[in-house]
Amino acid sequence: MVPGKRRAAVMSFSLAILGSLMLQYVSSQNEPSIAASEPVILPMDSHSPPFSLQCNLTSSHSAHSESFWMKNGEEIPETRTSNKNTEYRLAKPRSDDAGVYMCVFTFENSPAANATIEIKSAPEIHGHKRSENRNEGQRAVLYCKSVGYPHPVWTWRKFDNGFFRELDNSSGRFFINSRDNYTELLIENLDINADPGEYQCNATNIIGTHEEKSILRVRSHLAPLWPLLGVLIEIIILVIIIVVYEKRKKPEDLQDDDDVAGPMKTNSTNNHKDKNLRQRNTN
Amino acid sequence: TILEGPDGGWGWVLVAALFVCNTLVFGLMRVFGIFFVEFVHYFGESAQAISWISSIGVATQQFFSTVGAALGNAYGARVVVMAGGFLTGLGLILASQATAVFHLYLTMGVITGLGWGLVFAPMMATVMAHFTRRRTMALGLSLSSIGLSAFAYNPLFQLLIESYTWRGALLIAGALAFNIIPCGALIGPQKHSVVSSYMALSVLLERPYITLVLATSFMNAGFFVPYIHLVALGRGARFSDYQAAFLVSSAGIADIVGRLFSGWFTDLGYFRMIHVLTTWAMLLGLSIALLPVSTLTGSYLVVTVASVLYGFCSGALTALPFSILPQIVGVGRVMGALGLLQMLESGAGLLGTPLSGYLRDITGEFFISFLVAGSFLLVAGLILTTQPHFFSRTDPPLPPKHPLDL
């Protein structure tokens, strides 16, 4: 290479770098910069001390008009101020405070700018049915609802032989629908032998895991036959006892055969002075 | 002199049997209300269509009371009560398999109703025949099961329906109803004897009996009104739901106390039974009329006291129209007369509560309907004073045997 040409290449190369650096500098001059506080992870026992999310608008090109906060894509009411430093305070942080928070700054002549702060927490299952009773052949729905962020991965298990294991869907009757903080387990055409038992929904995200269990009972069409049988047997026993007791006493009382237990028949009203109307005991 | 019954011993066993029978007759009748909601939901029918089930059941029981009485006279109370128990249980068990409301009309309504009809009159008459001096007490005790079973059966049947669905609960109810059979078996065996009065229709020609029927019809018309409408009256007086419900509970407890007191007091014999009956009827009428008046004070305490008074008088009265029967028609015709009485007074009972409801609809509140119900009882008391020999000091002699007995 000709020496002159090498120098030209180096110079144009440095110019390019310088230019791009300057370009970056210039463009960052045009973008507002926001200093945001660090993401938070809520402790699992829900006893978190109060804290605040903070955003400072450190530089901007055009005049700042308003700032406000959003959670999970929706504006949080009563957070609008005209401050450049804005703060969102959580006095008693709980699991359902977890989510994606954004501080938004609006400008008069520029598009709005925002910064994102995530509050993460382990999932907590708040909504589930402790037990469900259904008839054979019907459909059962077990569900679980959670709070926390990020949205968990849901799994369902059944307690079998000492521990919770994966569901066996060889019969094709189990359907699981999960969406964000909600999951449901549908069991069609309940089988009284295979289906009853403890089911567990498990919610797991990157921070932690939580599970709850529900008991499914399946009523048999034959179930009431046991008490039915029991009562019938009781009645038969009682009747046998009464009849036998009577038969054993009967020979002694055969002479009283004009006494009957119950209302008197024939001529009763005329003879009441004559007869001693002792009503007959059955013993 | 009144025919002597043995007053004790085996009689008390029969009182216990009647106690159980009453829960399985009238207690189960009340339980139909719990099934009501299940049926409306399951069959998708109107409230009125489902209400017919219990109406048919009650009406059948009352109507066939005479048949039960006649059969009891002819074949002995024991067989009839046991057969009645079997039919009652059978109707409920068949009802558990129903696939249409019409099936329920036939099974829970007609078959079970028929069974009930065969049970009540013979069983009551048997107990009455075993007591003379303690008759009112014995009857009061055995009738107290009706109120108690209303308390106990509600949660029990809720549980049965939840655990076994209504079909399973009806199956079990039918089996429980079969318990009437051993109760009937406790009645001594009876022989077929020549009976001259199956249905005791001859009583219809006698003024004392007619007077009693007329009086008890008026009693029936007014008697149940507070039972059904007291809660609504309480709510109308701006008491809370629980306060209003408690009025019925306190009346219920007072009812049992009143029953026992009245039984003991009447059996002391200081007063003629007809006088005692008339007095309680009038007191009950006054206490029913007092209920709406007490709500005017706005004080919950006052209304509770009025409810307790009502409950006491109501319990005191219940057994008396039955226990006085042997005096009026003679022990020989008690069963038939009882059956007839049930049948004849049932019409008034059927009309009484809807009438009260009607009065409430047109006046907007229960004030008038309670007053009318109370006045029915006062009228009943007045009718009783027209009984022959009412104002004499001792009971009249029993009516002579009538040649036209059927």
XYZ file of C-alpha atoms in Angstrom:
689
model
C 0.000 0.000 0.000
C 1.085 3.491 -0.695
C 1.972 5.279 2.597
C -0.284 8.141 1.759
C -3.238 5.854 1.277
C -2.727 4.154 4.680
C -2.836 7.446 6.484
C -6.037 8.337 4.686
C -7.647 5.043 5.742
C -6.723 5.552 9.413
C -8.019 9.070 9.340
C -11.335 8.144 7.786
C -11.674 5.251 10.210
C -11.106 7.537 13.214
C -13.461 10.058 11.761
C -16.130 7.383 11.433
C -15.724 6.371 15.057
C -15.670 9.946 16.225
C -18.692 10.692 14.163
C -20.667 7.785 15.519
C -19.659 8.708 19.027
C -20.780 12.213 18.456
C -23.966 10.925 16.921
C -24.650 8.892 19.974
C -23.908 11.863 22.153
C -26.160 14.026 20.125
C -28.961 11.540 20.064
C -28.712 10.989 23.780
C -28.881 14.635 24.156
C -32.255 14.417 22.401
C -33.613 11.566 24.539
C -34.636 12.286 28.098
C -32.784 10.236 30.663
C -34.464 8.779 33.674
C -32.809 7.405 36.755
C -34.991 4.651 38.138
C -34.703 2.695 41.367
C -33.722 -0.924 41.352
C -36.175 -3.791 40.814
C -37.540 -5.295 43.979
C -38.125 -8.850 45.009
C -40.781 -9.188 47.706
C -39.993 -11.620 50.497
C -41.944 -14.854 50.597
C -43.504 -14.323 54.004
C -45.344 -11.183 52.910
C -43.850 -9.179 55.732
C -41.978 -6.675 53.713
C -41.035 -3.278 55.108
C -42.495 -0.338 53.265
C -40.536 0.955 50.294
C -40.877 3.304 47.351
C -40.234 3.112 43.664
C -38.496 6.238 42.438
C -37.874 7.845 39.092
C -35.874 11.046 38.489
C -35.988 12.788 35.210
C -32.329 13.795 34.968
C -32.317 15.423 31.608
C -34.759 16.232 28.934
C -34.911 18.227 25.795
C -38.356 19.675 25.922
C -40.413 21.002 28.752
C -41.741 18.382 31.153
C -45.447 18.468 31.771
C -46.565 15.499 33.874
C -45.438 12.283 35.419
C -47.491 9.298 36.587
C -47.246 5.612 37.343
C -48.629 2.548 35.619
C -48.945 -1.010 36.819
C -49.250 -3.897 34.387
C -50.201 -1.532 31.573
C -52.844 0.418 33.438
C -52.489 3.822 34.992
C -52.530 3.907 38.761
C -55.028 6.542 39.814
C -53.948 9.607 41.770
C -50.278 9.359 40.886
C -50.123 12.273 38.464
C -47.811 15.086 39.477
C -45.757 17.665 37.707
C -42.608 16.724 39.578
C -39.511 15.593 37.867
C -38.871 13.305 40.799
C -41.738 11.003 41.261
C -42.180 8.323 43.830
C -44.699 5.533 44.301
C -44.934 4.390 47.842
C -45.954 0.951 48.988
C -46.786 1.180 52.669
C -47.674 -2.489 53.248
C -46.251 -4.409 50.361
C -48.035 -7.682 49.620
C -47.766 -10.329 46.981
C -50.472 -8.842 44.861
C -48.437 -5.654 44.597
C -46.039 -7.548 42.349
C -46.027 -6.681 38.688
C -44.490 -4.495 36.010
C -44.435 -0.843 37.090
C -43.654 2.072 34.809
C -43.030 5.683 35.595
C -44.138 7.800 32.665
C -43.033 11.318 31.890
C -44.975 13.362 29.383
C -43.617 16.395 27.541
C -45.111 19.296 25.773
C -43.450 18.854 22.470
C -41.998 15.386 22.603
C -43.235 11.874 22.927
C -43.500 10.491 26.437
C -40.689 8.591 28.035
C -40.835 5.861 30.599
C -38.756 3.565 32.727
C -39.745 0.134 33.911
C -39.264 -1.274 37.375
C -40.371 -4.803 38.143
C -41.622 -5.902 41.519
C -41.331 -9.626 41.605
C -42.638 -12.057 44.141
C -43.125 -15.739 44.545
C -46.618 -16.873 43.619
C -49.252 -17.136 46.358
C -52.392 -19.118 45.692
C -55.362 -17.258 47.097
C -58.351 -18.788 45.392
C -59.089 -22.477 45.343
C -61.838 -24.856 46.465
C -60.997 -26.998 49.426
C -63.283 -29.779 48.302
C -65.621 -30.635 45.508
C -68.397 -33.231 45.568
C -69.824 -34.473 42.314
C -71.810 -37.445 41.067
C -70.487 -40.265 38.951
C -70.437 -39.342 35.285
C -70.594 -35.610 35.910
C -67.849 -33.095 35.245
C -65.625 -31.696 37.981
C -63.748 -28.390 37.803
C -60.891 -27.705 40.204
C -59.247 -24.293 39.977
C -56.512 -22.166 41.535
C -55.891 -18.415 41.415
C -52.610 -16.782 42.331
C -51.024 -13.412 42.851
C -47.391 -12.579 42.195
C -45.116 -11.752 39.301
C -43.919 -13.055 36.940
C -46.948 -15.229 36.089
C -46.247 -18.738 37.204
C -46.047 -21.996 35.388
C -48.927 -24.180 36.594
C -48.805 -27.910 37.160
C -51.441 -30.275 38.536
C -50.639 -33.412 40.456
C -52.559 -36.102 42.248
C -51.704 -37.719 45.583
C -51.080 -41.365 45.002
C -49.282 -43.931 47.118
C -47.536 -41.489 49.359
C -46.643 -38.553 47.149
C -48.048 -36.256 44.537
C -47.453 -37.493 41.043
C -48.177 -36.415 37.498
C -51.722 -36.862 36.262
C -52.438 -39.923 34.246
C -54.517 -38.886 31.293
C -54.611 -42.192 29.508
C -58.395 -42.046 29.603
C -58.335 -38.668 27.923
C -60.763 -37.127 30.370
C -58.464 -34.541 31.936
C -58.126 -31.008 30.537
C -55.939 -28.280 31.955
C -56.427 -24.625 31.035
C -53.893 -22.169 32.440
C -53.656 -18.499 31.820
C -51.516 -15.981 33.718
C -52.625 -16.170 37.320
C -55.370 -18.762 36.862
C -55.545 -22.442 36.168
C -58.303 -25.018 36.030
C -58.404 -28.764 35.879
C -61.469 -30.210 34.176
C -62.322 -33.848 34.621
C -65.063 -35.146 32.351
C -67.253 -38.165 33.045
C -66.104 -38.800 36.603
C -64.981 -42.315 37.383
C -65.739 -43.314 40.942
C -62.800 -45.688 41.196
C -60.020 -43.688 39.589
C -60.827 -40.031 40.178
C -61.527 -39.335 43.860
C -58.545 -38.103 45.873
C -56.338 -35.129 46.631
C -55.288 -32.950 43.743
C -52.594 -30.313 43.997
C -52.087 -27.223 41.874
C -48.519 -25.940 41.855
C -47.530 -22.405 40.815
C -43.835 -21.824 40.134
C -41.980 -18.743 38.915
C -38.397 -17.647 38.971
C -38.663 -16.407 42.539
C -40.450 -19.243 44.271
C -43.203 -21.781 44.304
C -46.517 -22.386 46.093
C -49.088 -25.141 46.036
C -52.553 -25.873 47.378
C -54.627 -28.971 47.400
C -58.262 -29.757 46.769
C -60.106 -32.925 47.613
C -62.367 -34.416 44.980
C -65.154 -36.739 46.093
C -67.325 -38.682 43.706
C -70.778 -39.678 44.875
C -71.940 -43.040 43.785
C -75.473 -43.757 42.745
C -75.166 -46.758 45.012
C -73.914 -44.799 48.033
C -77.279 -44.363 49.772
C -77.912 -48.106 49.589
C -75.710 -48.672 52.621
C -77.718 -46.516 55.034
C -80.853 -47.860 53.417
C -79.769 -51.400 54.132
C -78.768 -50.443 57.650
C -82.163 -48.988 58.481
C -84.006 -51.912 56.928
C -81.988 -54.363 58.981
C -82.730 -52.344 62.119
C -86.431 -52.506 61.376
C -86.430 -56.225 60.702
C -84.576 -56.842 63.934
C -87.047 -54.724 65.897
C -90.048 -56.461 64.420
C -88.541 -59.869 65.109
C -87.824 -58.912 68.702
C -91.357 -57.664 69.242
C -93.029 -60.654 67.685
C -90.812 -63.164 69.462
C -91.293 -61.428 72.801
C -95.005 -61.628 72.305
C -95.057 -65.243 71.315
C -93.187 -66.154 74.463
C -95.687 -64.361 76.646
C -98.739 -65.465 74.805
C -99.403 -68.823 76.510
C -99.761 -67.040 79.851
C -102.381 -64.651 78.624
C -104.549 -66.954 76.620
C -107.313 -66.782 79.204
C -107.765 -63.029 78.646
C -109.004 -63.483 75.149
C -111.911 -61.133 75.439
C -109.592 -58.219 76.083
C -108.262 -56.464 73.079
C -105.858 -53.624 72.873
C -107.492 -50.802 71.063
C -110.954 -49.385 70.943
C -113.653 -51.614 72.220
C -115.974 -53.262 69.841
C -119.678 -54.060 70.185
C -121.878 -53.166 73.061
C -119.056 -51.361 74.680
C -121.002 -48.307 75.620
C -123.786 -50.299 77.221
C -121.659 -52.616 79.262
C -119.086 -50.259 80.576
C -120.473 -50.539 84.048
C -120.291 -54.285 83.945
C -117.047 -55.137 82.393
C -113.743 -54.246 83.775
C -112.334 -52.737 80.677
C -108.703 -53.197 81.454
C -106.974 -52.705 78.192
C -104.740 -55.561 77.359
C -101.011 -55.245 77.599
C -99.115 -57.047 74.958
C -96.874 -58.799 77.450
C -118.327 -42.596 84.280
C -115.634 -42.557 81.705
C -114.300 -45.850 80.526
C -111.205 -46.782 82.428
C -107.970 -47.250 80.688
C -104.961 -48.648 82.496
C -103.115 -45.333 82.562
C -99.567 -46.412 82.474
C -97.254 -49.312 81.923
C -97.509 -50.428 78.339
C -99.425 -47.263 77.566
C -96.259 -45.205 77.833
C -94.514 -47.508 75.401
C -97.317 -46.791 72.961
C -96.902 -43.079 73.648
C -93.282 -43.439 72.574
C -94.400 -45.362 69.485
C -96.905 -42.643 68.614
C -94.193 -40.063 69.210
C -92.028 -41.778 66.603
C -94.931 -42.238 64.203
C -95.786 -38.563 64.357
C -92.273 -37.576 63.381
C -92.476 -39.950 60.445
C -95.865 -38.590 59.399
C -95.991 -34.885 60.129
C -92.270 -34.415 60.480
C -91.678 -35.850 57.014
C -94.514 -33.726 55.680
C -92.557 -30.653 56.692
C -89.409 -31.961 55.096
C -91.066 -31.772 51.715
C -90.193 -28.100 51.861
C -86.486 -28.912 51.679
C -86.980 -31.120 48.658
C -88.994 -28.320 47.074
C -85.896 -26.373 46.065
C -84.169 -29.465 44.705
C -87.169 -30.446 42.607
C -87.665 -26.999 41.124
C -84.030 -27.036 40.074
C -83.917 -30.610 38.807
C -87.215 -30.756 36.928
C -87.269 -27.121 35.891
C -90.903 -26.817 36.887
C -92.753 -23.915 38.431
C -93.054 -23.439 42.174
C -96.749 -24.100 41.961
C -96.350 -27.412 40.164
C -93.896 -28.609 42.792
C -96.081 -27.339 45.646
C -98.780 -29.728 44.587
C -96.638 -32.629 45.728
C -96.970 -31.765 49.392
C -100.552 -30.530 49.001
C -101.577 -33.896 47.581
C -99.704 -35.664 50.355
C -101.378 -33.703 53.141
C -104.834 -33.852 51.588
C -104.554 -37.599 51.003
C -103.513 -38.158 54.605
C -106.494 -36.257 55.941
C -108.991 -37.686 53.529
C -107.978 -41.277 54.082
C -108.012 -40.857 57.826
C -111.543 -42.203 57.815
C -110.485 -45.186 55.746
C -107.685 -45.809 58.190
C -110.120 -45.590 61.055
C -112.588 -47.951 59.412
C -109.935 -50.502 58.566
C -108.513 -50.197 62.054
C -111.890 -50.976 63.497
C -112.393 -53.876 61.155
C -109.014 -55.527 61.267
C -107.363 -54.139 64.346
C -105.116 -51.152 64.619
C -101.931 -53.195 64.536
C -102.227 -54.539 61.008
C -103.461 -51.240 59.646
C -100.663 -49.171 61.168
C -98.043 -51.621 59.942
C -99.559 -51.585 56.473
C -99.667 -47.802 56.581
C -96.015 -47.700 57.528
C -95.160 -49.945 54.617
C -97.054 -47.765 52.153
C -95.462 -44.599 53.500
C -91.967 -45.959 53.001
C -92.851 -47.524 49.666
C -94.113 -44.212 48.295
C -90.882 -42.449 49.206
C -88.655 -45.206 47.845
C -90.556 -45.245 44.563
C -90.344 -41.460 44.474
C -86.550 -41.681 44.479
C -86.763 -43.215 41.001
C -89.048 -40.533 39.575
C -88.260 -39.095 36.177
C -91.163 -36.667 36.012
C -93.016 -34.491 38.479
C -96.143 -36.528 37.840
C -94.403 -39.556 39.312
C -93.841 -37.553 42.468
C -97.531 -36.656 42.668
C -98.355 -40.357 42.591
C -95.631 -41.604 44.894
C -94.837 -38.874 47.426
C -98.384 -37.567 47.151
C -100.847 -40.412 46.862
C -99.037 -43.526 48.062
C -97.238 -41.926 50.988
C -100.320 -39.854 51.799
C -102.419 -43.003 51.881
C -99.886 -44.644 54.151
C -99.986 -41.665 56.484
C -103.790 -41.782 56.537
C -103.743 -45.396 57.629
C -101.323 -44.648 60.439
C -102.568 -41.584 62.260
C -106.133 -42.349 63.355
C -105.602 -45.956 64.520
C -102.369 -45.101 66.326
C -103.897 -42.121 68.128
C -107.008 -44.082 69.049
C -104.897 -46.868 70.475
C -103.014 -44.505 72.751
C -106.238 -42.867 73.837
C -107.704 -46.226 74.741
C -104.806 -46.873 77.070
C -105.255 -43.766 79.138
C -108.046 -42.163 81.025
C -106.689 -40.062 83.798
C -103.523 -39.158 81.978
C -104.935 -38.991 78.496
C -104.229 -35.358 77.763
C -100.684 -35.623 79.025
C -100.049 -38.754 76.982
C -101.392 -37.143 73.831
C -99.578 -33.894 74.460
C -96.291 -35.758 74.816
C -96.774 -37.817 71.708
C -97.819 -34.826 69.641
C -94.833 -32.764 70.774
C -92.695 -34.779 68.391
C -94.129 -32.811 65.484
C -92.474 -29.582 66.499
C -89.270 -31.286 67.541
C -88.942 -33.178 64.304
C -89.357 -29.956 62.349
C -86.238 -28.692 64.156
C -84.228 -31.860 63.763
C -85.159 -32.905 60.254
C -84.192 -29.670 58.551
C -80.438 -29.966 59.019
C -80.597 -33.764 58.760
C -82.196 -33.733 55.356
C -79.958 -30.921 54.148
C -77.058 -33.208 54.947
C -78.689 -36.230 53.300
C -79.412 -34.305 50.124
C -75.865 -32.968 49.981
C -74.310 -36.359 50.562
C -76.577 -38.511 48.441
C -78.550 -36.114 46.175
C -82.317 -35.961 46.495
C -82.798 -39.444 45.085
C -80.577 -40.947 47.736
C -82.181 -38.829 50.438
C -85.658 -40.046 49.433
C -84.467 -43.645 49.549
C -83.228 -43.135 53.080
C -86.376 -41.239 54.063
C -88.419 -44.194 52.865
C -86.365 -46.574 54.930
C -86.762 -44.317 57.963
C -90.508 -44.264 57.377
C -90.557 -48.047 57.602
C -89.866 -47.539 61.306
C -93.611 -47.067 61.601
C -93.869 -50.825 61.164
C -92.224 -51.834 64.445
C -94.146 -49.020 66.150
C -97.360 -50.588 64.918
C -96.134 -53.994 65.960
C -96.038 -52.739 69.541
C -99.809 -52.535 69.502
C -101.157 -55.757 70.915
C -102.425 -58.289 68.452
C -106.138 -58.047 67.898
C -108.706 -60.485 66.855
C -111.223 -60.118 64.153
C -114.401 -59.421 66.020
C -117.779 -58.314 64.952
C -117.599 -54.618 64.761
C -120.661 -52.551 64.684
C -119.077 -49.255 63.849
C -116.319 -49.082 61.327
C -116.471 -45.454 60.480
C -118.681 -44.399 63.298
C -120.847 -42.408 60.950
C -123.506 -42.378 63.617
C -121.572 -39.640 65.323
C -122.587 -37.317 62.548
C -126.088 -37.385 63.902
C -125.110 -36.313 67.353
C -124.971 -32.706 68.353
C -121.994 -32.966 70.694
C -119.836 -34.373 67.924
C -121.031 -31.919 65.301
C -120.318 -29.066 67.664
C -116.828 -30.367 68.218
C -116.201 -30.758 64.497
C -117.389 -27.246 63.817
C -115.280 -25.815 66.603
C -112.139 -27.691 65.559
C -112.651 -26.598 61.979
C -112.525 -22.997 63.074
C -109.539 -23.813 65.230
C -107.813 -25.379 62.252
C -108.448 -22.319 60.159
C -106.707 -20.014 62.572
C -104.237 -22.322 64.258
C -101.545 -22.548 61.623
C -101.529 -18.918 60.587
C -99.004 -17.650 63.122
C -96.910 -20.733 62.583
C -96.492 -19.839 58.933
C -96.664 -16.080 59.007
C -94.956 -15.166 62.276
C -91.581 -14.707 60.660
C -93.040 -12.412 58.037
C -94.846 -10.455 60.734
C -91.578 -10.029 62.587
C -89.737 -8.856 59.501
C -92.559 -6.464 58.724
C -92.059 -4.968 62.164
C -88.493 -4.131 61.158
C -86.780 -6.867 63.104
C -83.786 -8.599 61.592
C -84.136 -11.989 59.913
C -82.576 -13.735 62.880
C -84.794 -11.927 65.354
C -87.874 -12.862 63.372
C -86.777 -16.484 63.128
C -86.119 -16.557 66.843
C -89.727 -15.565 67.499
C -90.787 -18.889 66.014
C -88.153 -20.717 68.026
C -89.278 -19.161 71.286
C -92.884 -19.975 70.421
C -91.801 -23.536 69.724
C -90.152 -23.944 73.106
C -93.137 -22.398 74.856
C -95.299 -24.822 72.876
C -93.632 -27.837 74.455
C -93.897 -26.318 77.939
C -97.540 -25.485 77.319
C -98.254 -29.010 76.157
C -96.811 -30.590 79.252
C -98.468 -28.087 81.565
C -101.850 -28.484 79.918
C -101.582 -32.243 80.007
C -100.753 -32.258 83.702
C -103.361 -29.650 84.569
C -106.216 -31.168 82.605
C -105.548 -34.610 83.974
C -105.809 -33.260 87.540
C -109.497 -33.258 86.876
C -110.377 -30.059 88.734
C -112.250 -28.833 85.737
C -114.333 -30.471 83.067
C -112.326 -31.076 79.934
C -114.796 -29.179 77.812
C -114.279 -26.084 79.943
C -110.524 -26.392 79.760
C -110.682 -26.816 76.003
C -112.892 -23.779 75.602
C -110.681 -21.670 77.819
C -107.492 -22.531 75.976
C -109.171 -21.925 72.636
C -110.192 -18.449 73.702
C -106.824 -17.694 75.285
C -105.106 -18.816 72.110
C -107.392 -16.595 70.063
C -106.500 -13.644 72.256
C -102.786 -14.368 72.074
C -102.878 -14.598 68.274
C -104.702 -11.279 68.105
C -102.179 -9.855 70.540
C -99.249 -10.636 68.256
C -99.791 -7.906 65.659
C -100.802 -5.490 68.395
C -97.538 -6.132 70.187
C -95.591 -5.200 67.066
C -97.109 -1.739 67.310
C -94.990 -1.082 70.368
C -91.885 -1.607 68.277
C -90.239 -3.372 71.178
C -88.666 -6.727 70.387
C -89.066 -7.828 73.977
C -92.804 -7.254 73.904
C -93.211 -9.187 70.680
C -91.103 -12.038 72.024
C -93.296 -12.224 75.116
C -96.369 -12.288 72.885
C -94.802 -15.087 70.843
C -94.080 -17.064 73.971
C -97.678 -16.598 75.116
C -98.906 -17.740 71.730
C -96.649 -20.784 71.770
C -97.741 -21.721 75.262
C -101.461 -21.501 74.476
C -100.978 -23.264 71.168
C -99.236 -26.198 72.792
C -101.770 -26.257 75.594
C -104.614 -26.556 73.118
C -103.338 -29.164 70.678
C -103.993 -32.386 72.466
C -107.370 -31.420 73.902
C -109.637 -31.780 70.868
C -108.360 -35.358 70.632
C -108.383 -36.241 74.289
C -111.960 -35.103 74.671
C -113.243 -37.442 71.970
C -113.823 -40.497 74.156
C -116.091 -38.421 76.378
C -118.139 -37.220 73.481
C -118.513 -40.330 71.354
C -117.570 -43.133 73.683
C -114.370 -45.137 73.538
C -115.943 -47.618 71.129
C -116.249 -45.083 68.391
C -113.102 -43.077 68.990
C -111.133 -44.382 66.046
C -113.903 -43.760 63.578
C -114.749 -40.400 65.043
C -111.109 -39.359 64.912
C -110.813 -40.283 61.278
C -113.957 -38.390 60.422
C -112.814 -35.413 62.434
C -109.532 -35.233 60.522
C -111.306 -35.400 57.232
C -113.918 -32.792 58.083
C -111.577 -30.271 59.638
C -109.046 -30.574 56.844
C -111.031 -28.318 54.585
C -110.844 -25.472 57.056
C -107.149 -26.071 57.555
C -106.539 -25.924 53.832
C -108.389 -22.660 53.540
C -107.061 -20.945 56.620
C -103.551 -20.125 55.502
C -104.351 -19.014 51.954
C -107.075 -16.827 53.399
C -104.523 -15.234 55.645
C -102.256 -14.738 52.681
C -105.082 -13.200 50.714
C -105.843 -10.735 53.503
C -102.224 -9.788 53.591
C -102.173 -9.217 49.864
C -105.090 -6.847 49.911
C -104.141 -4.954 53.049
C -100.406 -4.931 52.544
C -99.522 -6.404 55.927
C -100.335 -9.219 58.313
C -102.174 -7.209 60.904
C -105.694 -8.052 59.744
C -104.904 -11.664 58.928
C -103.666 -12.323 62.470
C -106.718 -10.649 63.934
C -108.949 -12.795 61.742
C -107.079 -15.940 62.719
C -107.432 -15.035 66.386
C -111.121 -14.385 65.919
C -111.545 -17.836 64.351
C -110.332 -19.303 67.595
C -112.602 -17.116 69.664
C -115.499 -18.235 67.491
C -114.433 -21.835 68.057
C -114.564 -21.226 71.793
C -118.023 -19.710 71.488
C -119.234 -22.662 69.453
C -118.001 -24.959 72.169
C -120.173 -23.185 74.699
C -123.192 -24.374 72.758
C -122.304 -27.958 73.644
C -125.173 -29.638 75.376
C -124.714 -29.552 79.149
C -121.893 -27.062 78.791
C -122.874 -25.178 81.875
C -123.449 -28.150 84.099
C -120.902 -29.024 86.666
C -120.275 -32.591 85.712
C -119.773 -34.376 82.438
C -122.941 -35.668 80.835
C -123.450 -39.407 80.386
C -122.183 -40.977 77.213
C -124.488 -41.044 74.206
C -126.567 -44.197 73.804
C -125.626 -46.786 71.242
C -127.078 -45.776 67.940
C -128.776 -48.503 65.898
C -127.676 -46.977 62.627
C -123.952 -47.482 63.177
C -122.109 -48.240 59.994
